[in-house]
Short mmCIF file of C-alpha atoms and ligand atoms in Angstrom, two decimals:
data_model
loop_
_atom_site.label_atom_id
_atom_site.label_comp_id
_atom_site.label_asym_id
_atom_site.label_seq_id
_atom_site.Cartn_x
_atom_site.Cartn_y
_atom_site.Cartn_z
CA MET A 1 -33.51 -40.11 -106.14
CA HIS A 2 -31.57 -42.49 -104.83
CA ASP A 3 -32.72 -45.75 -103.05
CA ASN A 4 -31.45 -44.56 -99.53
CA THR A 5 -32.10 -41.41 -99.53
CA LYS A 6 -35.57 -41.43 -99.69
CA GLU A 7 -35.11 -43.97 -96.86
CA ILE A 8 -33.64 -40.41 -95.35
CA THR A 9 -36.57 -38.71 -96.12
CA LYS A 10 -38.81 -40.77 -94.46
CA LEU A 11 -36.83 -40.73 -91.40
CA VAL A 12 -37.10 -37.03 -91.08
CA LEU A 13 -40.62 -37.46 -91.91
CA SER A 14 -41.25 -40.30 -88.52
CA ALA A 15 -38.98 -37.74 -86.79
CA LYS A 16 -42.02 -34.34 -88.31
CA ALA A 17 -44.71 -37.30 -86.63
CA LYS A 18 -43.63 -38.01 -83.57
CA ALA A 19 -42.72 -34.41 -82.81
CA LEU A 20 -46.41 -33.76 -84.22
CA LYS A 21 -47.64 -36.56 -81.59
CA GLU A 22 -45.96 -35.63 -78.94
CA THR A 23 -46.78 -31.43 -79.29
CA SER A 24 -48.43 -29.19 -81.18
CA HIS A 25 -46.67 -26.29 -82.88
CA GLU A 26 -49.29 -23.33 -81.80
CA PRO A 27 -47.10 -19.45 -81.60
CA GLU A 28 -47.51 -18.06 -78.67
CA PRO A 29 -48.75 -14.70 -78.20
CA GLU A 30 -46.40 -13.13 -77.06
CA LEU A 31 -43.24 -14.32 -79.55
CA THR A 32 -44.85 -12.85 -82.37
CA GLN A 33 -46.92 -10.11 -82.94
CA PRO A 34 -45.47 -6.57 -84.04
CA ILE A 35 -43.29 -4.49 -80.71
CA LYS A 36 -44.52 -0.95 -79.73
CA TRP A 37 -41.46 0.15 -78.49
CA PRO A 38 -41.29 -0.16 -75.50
CA VAL A 39 -41.30 -3.65 -74.71
CA SER A 40 -41.90 -5.08 -71.74
CA CYS A 41 -40.68 -8.15 -71.14
CA THR A 42 -39.65 -9.76 -68.37
CA VAL A 43 -35.24 -9.99 -68.04
CA GLY A 44 -33.56 -12.59 -66.46
CA PRO A 45 -29.94 -13.24 -65.85
CA GLY A 46 -28.02 -13.36 -69.96
CA LEU A 47 -30.41 -10.76 -71.32
CA GLU A 48 -33.27 -13.87 -71.01
CA GLY A 49 -36.51 -13.32 -72.13
CA ALA A 50 -35.20 -9.72 -73.80
CA ILE A 51 -36.85 -9.14 -76.66
CA ALA A 52 -33.97 -7.23 -78.74
CA CYS A 53 -35.84 -6.67 -82.39
CA GLU A 54 -38.24 -8.00 -84.97
CA THR A 55 -37.45 -10.78 -86.97
CA GLY A 56 -39.74 -12.01 -90.37
CA ILE A 57 -36.30 -15.00 -90.89
CA GLY A 58 -37.77 -17.35 -87.36
CA TYR A 59 -39.40 -18.43 -84.52
CA VAL A 60 -37.92 -21.52 -81.97
CA ASN A 61 -41.57 -22.18 -79.86
CA GLY A 62 -39.39 -22.84 -77.12
CA ALA A 63 -42.02 -24.46 -74.93
CA LYS A 64 -43.56 -26.58 -78.32
CA GLY A 65 -39.94 -27.59 -79.57
CA TRP A 66 -40.66 -26.36 -82.87
CA LEU A 67 -38.50 -24.35 -84.91
CA ILE A 68 -39.21 -22.58 -87.74
CA TYR A 69 -37.86 -20.38 -90.89
CA ARG A 70 -39.34 -18.11 -93.34
CA GLY A 71 -42.71 -19.52 -92.81
CA TYR A 72 -41.09 -24.05 -92.69
CA ASN A 73 -41.46 -25.54 -90.58
CA ILE A 74 -37.97 -27.68 -89.76
CA PHE A 75 -38.52 -31.19 -90.51
CA ASP A 76 -40.48 -30.16 -94.48
CA LEU A 77 -37.34 -28.45 -94.59
CA CYS A 78 -34.59 -31.51 -93.54
CA ALA A 79 -37.54 -33.91 -95.99
CA TYR A 80 -38.12 -31.44 -99.35
CA SER A 81 -35.33 -28.83 -99.28
CA THR A 82 -31.36 -29.03 -100.05
CA TYR A 83 -29.54 -26.14 -97.52
CA GLU A 84 -28.30 -23.90 -101.34
CA GLU A 85 -32.61 -23.24 -100.71
CA VAL A 86 -32.61 -22.62 -97.47
CA ALA A 87 -30.13 -19.94 -97.43
CA TYR A 88 -32.05 -18.51 -100.43
CA LEU A 89 -34.90 -19.25 -98.24
CA LEU A 90 -33.42 -17.19 -94.82
CA LEU A 91 -31.58 -14.92 -97.04
CA TYR A 92 -34.37 -13.64 -99.69
CA GLY A 93 -37.23 -14.15 -97.70
CA SER A 94 -39.00 -16.74 -100.45
CA LEU A 95 -38.30 -19.78 -101.55
CA PRO A 96 -36.73 -19.67 -104.74
CA THR A 97 -37.61 -20.37 -108.96
CA LEU A 98 -35.86 -22.68 -110.68
CA LYS A 99 -34.22 -20.04 -112.77
CA ARG A 100 -33.22 -18.34 -108.88
CA LEU A 101 -31.66 -21.26 -107.28
CA GLU A 102 -30.32 -21.99 -110.37
CA SER A 103 -28.11 -18.52 -110.34
CA PHE A 104 -28.08 -18.93 -106.53
CA LYS A 105 -26.19 -22.17 -107.06
CA LYS A 106 -24.07 -20.50 -108.78
CA LYS A 107 -22.29 -16.99 -107.25
CA LEU A 108 -21.53 -19.76 -104.43
CA MET A 109 -19.64 -22.01 -106.23
CA GLN A 110 -18.60 -19.06 -108.15
CA TYR A 111 -17.37 -17.34 -104.49
CA SER A 112 -16.12 -20.71 -103.05
CA HIS A 113 -13.14 -19.77 -104.88
CA ILE A 114 -11.05 -17.75 -102.69
CA PRO A 115 -6.88 -18.91 -103.61
CA ASN A 116 -5.84 -15.31 -101.96
CA THR A 117 -7.31 -16.01 -99.17
CA LYS A 118 -6.30 -19.45 -98.75
CA ARG A 119 -3.12 -18.25 -99.70
CA LEU A 120 -2.78 -15.25 -97.09
CA LEU A 121 -4.30 -18.08 -94.71
CA MET A 122 -1.70 -20.61 -95.17
CA SER A 123 1.14 -17.96 -93.97
CA PHE A 124 -0.35 -18.46 -90.57
CA PRO A 125 0.11 -21.99 -88.79
CA VAL A 126 -3.00 -22.93 -88.85
CA GLU A 127 -2.14 -26.24 -88.51
CA GLN A 128 -1.02 -25.15 -84.88
CA MET A 129 -4.64 -23.00 -84.35
CA ASN A 130 -7.70 -24.27 -82.73
CA PRO A 131 -9.89 -24.59 -86.33
CA MET A 132 -12.41 -21.76 -85.38
CA ALA A 133 -9.37 -18.96 -84.18
CA ALA A 134 -8.25 -19.88 -88.35
CA LEU A 135 -12.28 -19.81 -89.41
CA ARG A 136 -12.43 -15.92 -88.04
CA LEU A 137 -9.30 -15.35 -88.94
CA GLY A 138 -9.75 -16.60 -92.64
CA THR A 139 -12.94 -14.53 -92.70
CA SER A 140 -11.61 -11.02 -91.85
CA LEU A 141 -8.57 -12.15 -94.89
CA MET A 142 -11.69 -12.67 -96.75
CA ARG A 143 -12.71 -9.24 -95.96
CA GLN A 144 -9.02 -7.68 -96.17
CA GLU A 145 -8.58 -8.63 -99.24
CA PHE A 146 -11.48 -6.69 -101.27
CA THR A 147 -11.41 -3.30 -98.72
CA ASP A 148 -7.70 -3.27 -99.70
CA VAL A 149 -9.07 -2.29 -103.60
CA GLU A 150 -11.87 -0.36 -102.41
CA ALA A 151 -9.97 3.47 -101.18
CA ASP A 152 -10.04 4.34 -104.82
CA GLY A 153 -6.54 4.27 -106.22
CA TYR A 154 -5.53 2.42 -103.18
CA VAL A 155 -4.49 -0.96 -102.94
CA SER A 156 -2.23 -2.10 -100.11
CA GLU A 157 0.46 -4.55 -99.87
CA THR A 158 -1.40 -7.57 -99.48
CA VAL A 159 -3.03 -7.36 -102.84
CA LYS A 160 0.75 -5.76 -104.78
CA MET A 161 2.21 -8.17 -103.08
CA ILE A 162 -0.45 -11.39 -104.76
CA SER A 163 0.02 -9.41 -107.93
CA ALA A 164 2.94 -9.45 -108.69
CA ASP A 165 3.45 -13.21 -107.76
CA GLU A 166 3.65 -14.83 -110.86
CA ASP A 167 1.53 -17.94 -109.53
CA SER A 168 -0.97 -14.72 -108.86
CA ILE A 169 -4.61 -16.27 -109.35
CA PRO A 170 -7.01 -13.22 -110.21
CA MET A 171 -8.42 -11.65 -107.79
CA GLU A 172 -11.62 -12.77 -106.54
CA THR A 173 -13.87 -10.16 -107.75
CA LYS A 174 -13.39 -11.33 -111.47
CA PRO A 175 -14.81 -14.73 -111.65
CA MET A 176 -18.16 -12.19 -111.08
CA GLY A 177 -16.68 -9.27 -113.52
CA GLU A 178 -17.15 -6.31 -110.67
CA LYS A 179 -14.06 -4.39 -110.71
CA HIS A 180 -14.50 -2.77 -106.98
CA ALA A 181 -14.93 -4.17 -104.44
CA ILE A 182 -18.43 -7.59 -102.91
CA TYR A 183 -18.08 -5.92 -99.48
CA GLU A 184 -20.23 -2.22 -100.38
CA PHE A 185 -21.49 -1.47 -96.21
CA ASP A 186 -19.31 0.09 -94.57
CA SER A 187 -17.91 2.94 -97.52
CA LYS A 188 -18.54 5.94 -95.53
CA LEU A 189 -19.61 8.20 -97.08
CA GLU A 190 -23.02 5.39 -98.67
CA ARG A 191 -22.75 5.01 -94.20
CA GLU A 192 -22.97 9.11 -93.70
CA LYS A 193 -26.05 8.97 -97.10
CA SER A 194 -27.78 6.35 -96.94
CA ILE A 195 -27.18 2.84 -95.29
CA LYS A 196 -31.03 1.76 -95.83
CA ASP A 197 -29.68 1.86 -99.86
CA SER A 198 -26.50 0.97 -99.89
CA LEU A 199 -27.84 -2.65 -97.61
CA LEU A 200 -30.47 -3.35 -100.51
CA HIS A 201 -27.78 -2.30 -103.15
CA ALA A 202 -26.55 -5.83 -104.64
CA THR A 203 -23.03 -6.01 -103.52
CA GLY A 204 -24.99 -6.77 -100.05
CA TYR A 205 -26.14 -9.16 -100.64
CA GLU A 206 -23.19 -10.31 -102.88
CA SER A 207 -21.31 -10.31 -99.37
CA CYS A 208 -23.13 -12.85 -98.25
CA HIS A 209 -23.45 -15.03 -100.53
CA HIS A 210 -19.55 -14.82 -101.03
CA LEU A 211 -19.70 -15.09 -96.47
CA ILE A 212 -21.59 -18.35 -97.36
CA ALA A 213 -19.59 -20.35 -99.88
CA GLY A 214 -16.01 -18.26 -98.24
CA VAL A 215 -16.87 -19.82 -95.19
CA ALA A 216 -17.57 -23.79 -95.93
CA SER A 217 -14.02 -22.96 -98.10
CA LEU A 218 -12.07 -21.83 -95.86
CA ALA A 219 -13.67 -24.43 -92.98
CA ALA A 220 -12.44 -27.38 -95.53
CA ALA A 221 -8.60 -26.15 -96.44
CA ILE A 222 -7.98 -25.51 -92.45
CA ALA A 223 -9.65 -29.27 -92.00
CA ARG A 224 -7.05 -30.20 -94.86
CA ILE A 225 -3.86 -28.12 -93.88
CA ARG A 226 -4.47 -29.41 -90.46
CA TYR A 227 -3.39 -33.41 -91.68
CA GLY A 228 -0.68 -31.97 -93.76
CA HIS A 229 -2.53 -32.50 -97.33
CA MET A 230 -2.63 -29.24 -99.63
CA PRO A 231 -6.58 -27.15 -99.73
CA LEU A 232 -8.61 -28.18 -102.37
CA GLU A 233 -10.19 -26.42 -105.13
CA PRO A 234 -14.04 -26.70 -105.52
CA ASN A 235 -15.74 -29.47 -108.07
CA LEU A 236 -18.27 -26.80 -109.54
CA ASP A 237 -20.17 -29.39 -110.34
CA LEU A 238 -21.23 -30.43 -106.28
CA SER A 239 -23.67 -29.65 -104.64
CA PHE A 240 -22.87 -27.48 -101.57
CA ALA A 241 -23.43 -29.57 -99.37
CA ALA A 242 -21.45 -33.13 -101.46
CA ASN A 243 -18.89 -30.15 -102.42
CA LEU A 244 -17.83 -29.22 -98.66
CA LEU A 245 -17.49 -33.23 -97.44
CA TYR A 246 -15.40 -32.92 -101.00
CA MET A 247 -12.73 -29.86 -100.75
CA ILE A 248 -12.03 -31.74 -96.88
CA ASN A 249 -11.73 -35.83 -97.53
CA GLY A 250 -10.86 -35.35 -101.27
CA VAL A 251 -13.81 -37.81 -102.22
CA VAL A 252 -16.61 -37.01 -103.85
CA PRO A 253 -19.40 -38.02 -101.20
CA ASN A 254 -22.26 -40.86 -102.22
CA PRO A 255 -25.94 -39.72 -102.03
CA VAL A 256 -26.18 -41.07 -98.66
CA GLU A 257 -23.43 -38.82 -97.37
CA GLU A 258 -24.27 -35.62 -99.27
CA ARG A 259 -28.08 -36.09 -98.24
CA ILE A 260 -26.92 -36.04 -94.15
CA MET A 261 -24.78 -33.35 -94.75
CA ASP A 262 -27.34 -31.11 -96.40
CA ILE A 263 -29.66 -31.63 -93.49
CA VAL A 264 -27.18 -31.29 -91.12
CA LEU A 265 -26.15 -28.27 -92.97
CA ILE A 266 -30.31 -26.91 -92.65
CA LEU A 267 -30.66 -27.68 -89.20
CA HIS A 268 -28.06 -25.55 -88.40
CA ALA A 269 -28.45 -22.98 -90.66
CA ASP A 270 -30.85 -20.49 -88.35
CA HIS A 271 -31.87 -20.38 -84.65
CA GLY A 272 -33.14 -16.64 -83.26
CA MET A 273 -30.54 -14.59 -81.27
CA ASN A 274 -28.34 -17.27 -79.94
CA ALA A 275 -25.43 -16.05 -78.85
CA SER A 276 -23.74 -15.86 -82.61
CA THR A 277 -26.05 -14.35 -83.72
CA PHE A 278 -26.23 -11.95 -81.33
CA ALA A 279 -23.09 -11.61 -81.53
CA SER A 280 -23.37 -11.17 -84.97
CA MET A 281 -25.59 -7.94 -84.82
CA VAL A 282 -23.92 -6.09 -81.85
CA VAL A 283 -20.64 -5.73 -84.59
CA ALA A 284 -22.84 -4.96 -87.45
CA SER A 285 -25.48 -2.82 -85.37
CA THR A 286 -22.09 -0.37 -84.86
CA LEU A 287 -21.85 -0.33 -88.52
CA SER A 288 -18.80 -2.52 -88.85
CA ASP A 289 -18.62 -4.82 -91.71
CA ILE A 290 -20.24 -7.91 -92.20
CA TYR A 291 -17.08 -9.76 -92.20
CA LEU A 292 -16.16 -8.65 -89.10
CA SER A 293 -19.48 -9.24 -87.89
CA VAL A 294 -19.33 -13.15 -89.23
CA GLY A 295 -16.19 -13.44 -87.40
CA SER A 296 -17.57 -12.32 -84.10
CA GLY A 297 -19.36 -15.19 -84.94
CA ILE A 298 -17.96 -17.41 -84.99
CA ALA A 299 -16.12 -16.66 -82.16
CA ALA A 300 -19.57 -16.76 -79.70
CA LEU A 301 -20.21 -20.02 -81.53
CA GLN A 302 -16.48 -21.81 -80.52
CA GLY A 303 -17.12 -21.86 -76.77
CA PRO A 304 -18.97 -24.99 -75.24
CA LEU A 305 -22.18 -23.71 -73.73
CA HIS A 306 -23.14 -22.81 -76.79
CA GLY A 307 -21.35 -25.04 -81.31
CA GLY A 308 -18.56 -26.30 -79.20
CA ALA A 309 -20.59 -28.25 -77.18
CA ASN A 310 -20.80 -30.59 -80.17
CA GLU A 311 -17.19 -31.31 -80.21
CA ALA A 312 -17.26 -31.72 -75.74
CA VAL A 313 -19.87 -33.74 -75.80
CA ILE A 314 -18.05 -36.61 -78.47
CA ASN A 315 -14.88 -36.20 -75.51
CA MET A 316 -17.91 -36.97 -73.11
CA LEU A 317 -19.17 -39.19 -74.61
CA LYS A 318 -15.15 -41.22 -74.99
CA GLU A 319 -14.70 -40.63 -71.71
CA ILE A 320 -17.71 -42.72 -70.77
CA GLY A 321 -16.77 -45.15 -72.51
CA SER A 322 -19.54 -47.83 -72.30
CA VAL A 323 -22.74 -48.02 -71.53
CA LYS A 324 -22.07 -49.47 -67.85
CA ASN A 325 -19.87 -46.80 -67.51
CA VAL A 326 -23.22 -44.04 -67.95
CA LYS A 327 -24.71 -45.06 -64.35
CA PRO A 328 -22.02 -44.24 -62.73
CA TRP A 329 -20.52 -41.61 -64.59
CA LEU A 330 -23.69 -39.18 -64.12
CA GLU A 331 -24.21 -39.75 -60.52
CA LYS A 332 -20.60 -38.47 -59.64
CA ALA A 333 -21.79 -35.31 -62.55
CA LEU A 334 -25.01 -34.65 -61.52
CA ALA A 335 -23.87 -34.22 -57.74
CA LYS A 336 -20.93 -32.09 -58.94
CA LYS A 337 -24.45 -30.05 -60.85
CA MET A 338 -21.44 -30.93 -63.65
CA LYS A 339 -23.71 -29.74 -67.25
CA ILE A 340 -24.14 -32.39 -69.40
CA MET A 341 -23.31 -31.40 -72.24
CA GLY A 342 -25.21 -32.28 -75.52
CA PHE A 343 -28.14 -31.51 -72.75
CA GLY A 344 -30.21 -28.07 -71.35
CA HIS A 345 -30.80 -24.60 -73.46
CA ARG A 346 -32.20 -21.31 -72.61
CA VAL A 347 -35.34 -21.29 -74.88
CA TYR A 348 -36.30 -24.84 -75.44
CA LYS A 349 -37.99 -26.63 -72.41
CA ALA A 350 -39.19 -29.12 -74.66
CA TYR A 351 -37.33 -31.70 -76.93
CA ASP A 352 -35.35 -30.22 -79.94
CA PRO A 353 -36.76 -31.26 -83.21
CA ARG A 354 -33.05 -30.90 -84.65
CA ALA A 355 -32.12 -33.32 -82.07
CA ARG A 356 -34.79 -35.25 -83.10
CA VAL A 357 -34.52 -35.37 -86.51
CA LEU A 358 -30.15 -36.39 -85.90
CA ALA A 359 -30.98 -39.24 -82.97
CA PRO A 360 -32.31 -41.98 -86.08
CA LEU A 361 -29.81 -39.76 -88.58
CA ALA A 362 -27.36 -41.08 -86.63
CA ALA A 363 -28.29 -44.60 -85.71
CA TYR A 364 -28.78 -44.91 -89.37
CA LEU A 365 -25.49 -44.28 -89.23
CA SER A 366 -23.77 -45.64 -87.06
CA LYS A 367 -25.12 -49.55 -89.18
CA ASN A 368 -21.92 -49.57 -90.42
CA ASN A 369 -19.94 -47.50 -88.07
CA THR A 370 -18.70 -49.27 -84.94
CA GLU A 371 -17.26 -46.53 -83.43
CA GLY A 372 -20.74 -44.44 -84.62
CA ALA A 373 -22.86 -47.69 -82.66
CA LYS A 374 -20.51 -47.38 -79.85
CA PHE A 375 -21.30 -43.52 -79.51
CA LEU A 376 -24.06 -44.24 -80.11
CA LYS A 377 -24.87 -46.65 -77.23
CA ILE A 378 -23.66 -44.64 -74.73
CA ALA A 379 -25.26 -41.65 -75.89
CA LYS A 380 -28.76 -43.00 -75.67
CA ALA A 381 -28.18 -44.59 -72.01
CA LEU A 382 -26.57 -40.93 -71.04
CA GLU A 383 -30.22 -39.68 -72.67
CA LYS A 384 -32.26 -42.11 -70.36
CA GLY A 385 -31.17 -41.06 -67.59
CA VAL A 386 -30.80 -37.36 -67.96
CA ALA A 387 -33.92 -37.10 -68.63
CA ALA A 388 -35.60 -39.66 -65.59
CA ALA A 389 -32.65 -37.22 -63.60
CA LEU A 390 -33.49 -33.81 -65.28
CA SER A 391 -36.21 -33.74 -68.32
CA LYS A 392 -39.00 -33.27 -65.77
CA GLU A 393 -37.80 -31.59 -63.50
CA LYS A 394 -35.83 -28.76 -64.96
CA LYS A 395 -37.04 -29.39 -68.24
CA ILE A 396 -33.77 -30.75 -69.69
CA PHE A 397 -34.03 -32.99 -73.21
CA PRO A 398 -31.07 -33.38 -75.63
CA ASN A 399 -29.94 -30.51 -78.12
CA VAL A 400 -28.42 -29.94 -81.88
CA ASP A 401 -25.82 -31.08 -80.32
CA PHE A 402 -25.98 -34.09 -78.51
CA TYR A 403 -26.56 -36.50 -81.75
CA SER A 404 -24.43 -33.85 -84.61
CA GLY A 405 -21.85 -35.44 -83.24
CA ILE A 406 -22.56 -38.50 -83.77
CA VAL A 407 -23.56 -38.60 -86.98
CA TYR A 408 -20.12 -36.59 -88.41
CA SER A 409 -18.29 -39.05 -86.81
CA SER A 410 -19.86 -42.07 -88.68
CA MET A 411 -19.23 -40.19 -91.41
CA GLY A 412 -15.35 -39.89 -90.76
CA LEU A 413 -14.79 -36.81 -89.86
CA PRO A 414 -12.64 -35.68 -86.36
CA PRO A 415 -14.23 -33.85 -83.93
CA GLU A 416 -12.15 -30.38 -83.84
CA LEU A 417 -14.22 -30.28 -87.54
CA PHE A 418 -18.09 -30.41 -85.22
CA THR A 419 -17.94 -27.16 -84.68
CA PRO A 420 -16.28 -25.23 -87.85
CA LEU A 421 -19.16 -26.97 -89.73
CA PHE A 422 -21.73 -25.53 -87.38
CA ALA A 423 -20.44 -22.00 -88.30
CA VAL A 424 -20.45 -23.39 -92.30
CA SER A 425 -23.70 -23.73 -91.55
CA ARG A 426 -25.11 -20.44 -89.91
CA VAL A 427 -23.49 -18.18 -91.53
CA ALA A 428 -26.73 -18.34 -93.46
CA GLY A 429 -29.01 -16.89 -90.66
CA TRP A 430 -26.31 -14.75 -89.17
CA THR A 431 -26.20 -12.94 -92.99
CA ALA A 432 -29.60 -12.35 -93.45
CA ARG A 433 -30.16 -11.55 -89.71
CA VAL A 434 -27.50 -8.82 -90.04
CA GLU A 435 -29.13 -7.84 -93.34
CA GLU A 436 -32.15 -7.66 -92.23
CA TYR A 437 -30.86 -5.29 -88.40
CA LEU A 438 -29.71 -3.00 -90.41
CA ARG A 439 -32.12 -2.03 -92.66
CA HIS A 440 -33.96 -0.46 -88.86
CA ASN A 441 -30.15 -0.50 -87.22
CA ARG A 442 -29.97 1.20 -83.98
CA ILE A 443 -27.19 0.23 -81.92
CA PHE A 444 -26.93 -1.91 -79.76
CA ARG A 445 -26.51 -0.81 -76.29
CA PRO A 446 -28.28 -2.15 -72.58
CA ARG A 447 -26.93 -1.16 -69.99
CA ALA A 448 -25.70 -2.49 -66.93
CA MET A 449 -26.53 -1.93 -63.11
CA TYR A 450 -23.78 -0.33 -60.83
CA THR A 451 -23.23 -2.39 -57.73
CA GLY A 452 -20.05 -0.21 -57.78
CA THR A 453 -19.33 2.85 -54.42
CA PHE A 454 -19.44 6.11 -55.25
CA ASP A 455 -16.77 9.20 -53.48
CA LYS A 456 -13.58 7.39 -53.47
CA ARG A 457 -10.93 9.74 -53.03
CA TYR A 458 -8.14 9.57 -55.92
CA ARG A 459 -4.32 8.69 -53.73
CA PRO A 460 -1.00 9.28 -55.92
CA ILE A 461 0.35 5.56 -56.65
CA GLU A 462 2.95 6.03 -53.85
CA LYS A 463 0.28 6.71 -51.37
CA ARG A 464 -1.77 3.85 -51.78
CA LYS A 465 -1.10 1.07 -48.40
CA ASN A 466 -1.95 -1.97 -50.76
N1 CMC B 501 -26.74 -30.30 -67.44
C1 CMC B 501 -27.09 -30.24 -66.71
N2 CMC B 501 -27.96 -29.14 -65.63
C2 CMC B 501 -27.96 -28.28 -66.71
C3 CMC B 501 -27.61 -28.51 -68.03
C4 CMC B 501 -27.11 -29.46 -68.43
N3 CMC B 501 -27.00 -29.69 -70.03
N4 CMC B 501 -28.20 -27.14 -68.79
C5 CMC B 501 -29.21 -26.57 -67.92
N5 CMC B 501 -29.53 -27.40 -66.61
C6 CMC B 501 -29.44 -26.86 -65.27
C7 CMC B 501 -28.85 -26.17 -64.26
O1 CMC B 501 -27.95 -26.50 -63.89
C8 CMC B 501 -30.04 -25.06 -63.46
O2 CMC B 501 -30.37 -25.48 -62.33
P1 CMC B 501 -30.40 -24.93 -61.44
O3 CMC B 501 -31.71 -24.31 -61.60
O4 CMC B 501 -30.68 -25.87 -60.22
O5 CMC B 501 -29.20 -24.30 -61.10
C9 CMC B 501 -31.07 -24.98 -64.51
O6 CMC B 501 -31.00 -26.56 -65.84
C10 CMC B 501 -30.94 -23.69 -65.29
O7 CMC B 501 -29.24 -24.21 -66.71
P2 CMC B 501 -29.16 -22.32 -66.74
O8 CMC B 501 -27.77 -23.01 -67.01
O9 CMC B 501 -29.77 -21.58 -65.83
O10 CMC B 501 -29.46 -22.38 -68.33
P3 CMC B 501 -29.49 -21.40 -69.43
O11 CMC B 501 -30.34 -21.33 -69.92
O12 CMC B 501 -27.89 -19.96 -68.75
O13 CMC B 501 -28.10 -22.13 -69.69
C11 CMC B 501 -27.03 -23.98 -71.75
C12 CMC B 501 -28.86 -22.94 -71.33
C13 CMC B 501 -27.93 -24.49 -73.29
C14 CMC B 501 -25.85 -22.92 -71.90
C15 CMC B 501 -27.37 -25.04 -70.61
O14 CMC B 501 -28.32 -25.46 -70.75
C16 CMC B 501 -25.72 -25.72 -71.15
O15 CMC B 501 -24.96 -24.98 -69.81
N6 CMC B 501 -26.31 -27.32 -71.51
C17 CMC B 501 -24.69 -27.33 -71.01
C18 CMC B 501 -24.27 -26.70 -73.13
C19 CMC B 501 -24.85 -27.24 -74.19
O16 CMC B 501 -24.53 -28.41 -74.37
N7 CMC B 501 -24.75 -26.57 -75.44
C20 CMC B 501 -25.72 -26.63 -76.06
C21 CMC B 501 -26.75 -25.94 -76.66
S1 CMC B 501 -28.02 -25.60 -78.16
C22 CMC B 501 -26.74 -25.29 -79.57
C23 CMC B 501 -25.88 -23.65 -79.36
O17 CMC B 501 -26.64 -22.59 -79.21
O18 CMC B 501 -24.95 -24.31 -80.12
#
């Protein structure tokens, strides 16, 4: 291991030690047991406190500030694991053997080739689009290619056009040697017959692999197109994290950048029933398909109350501009009851463990980055001010988005790419949770309390006064 990457591991382990010193991680009994339906729980606005399903994938202990993926705490995964291993863990439930990991990595590499999707995407004005909108579009295009060839004998115009093109690159299915559509969850017959069987069919997982790898390639392609460059093909010799940075920058990252990107990906891979995961699950629960359900996750993640907060934090730090301005800026923000970006969480009422890891990583990187160092100073002063004003009374602490932007910008990544990078990582959580939920699927369908009126008489339009 590179010496400097050992230093990164030490930073993660000291974040763990600090967390252990400040809090314990006994699980909350009321949130860690099998459900006996119907379940009783107190539900607040925005479905706060609602229990929607059982899961073995991940647990957020909001009271103590601990995050668990499949039994492993997030600090240990960041210290010792890789994103590929974590994605495998989330999808399949256990850490892979060396052989399985190698084959999983090979698959991700094969699926990171998405030439046709990129070609289709480039027929849109990507450089003018919101990157998350472009990412969502790209995800739908990934699906389209396969569903086009899915129906027996039917070949869509798109597919015909691509295959008629002399420069055409072979269909994405070819590297895997498969002649049929990868995504098979949505075959109508299969749906009616046995959802469970079709889900357990390997091709269901193939779509998850395809998405985990393909969304990374898409995000990188979008970044390059925005900056006037051609998208790059993946570099098969690199890890997922290094390849992601390579496909964005066109330069193989150094071991430290690779290690930090890997940790950032691990930290964002899954997080309970957050809004984007729930959005993906709601779409999947209708037996729509996983490409569209991941697309819905991307759409939900974009908002500044969710994943979009990472970009909003950097904009806020720019607006504050200096450490000196933190106090007056914060006073004004509090007086106006503004939400301070990168703070607060629906579940965490303690320090977010992801922020515990990201803060020292931001500090490490900003040692050699003037802009990062400036952001970090402002951020530290803001954290102090928010802690004094809100931590005790409202239990508001920095969340994952507060320091991630400083990490990204210290690595030279532009703000509009922050949320797409969050999405790249979260595809693992979205697909794992969709796959798990569909095993015992029941369509999501809550109710609203009707507070409108009754018994109104229909009046023809010409007789209406206002
Ligand atoms: N700044 C100031 N006050 C806050 C903040 C904040 N960031 N977050 C919550 N509060 C206050 C809020 O004003 C309310 O006070 P009161 O009870 O006096 O009305 C109280 O805390 C509860 O807030 P809430 O809005 O009911 O909390 P919520 O669970 O509905 O919202 C949240 C959670 C994350 C949307 C919210 O904290 C927020 O808007 N934070 C800023 C945006 C942000 O950083 N989002 C990233 C979330 S973490 C990663 C992710 O999911 O992507």
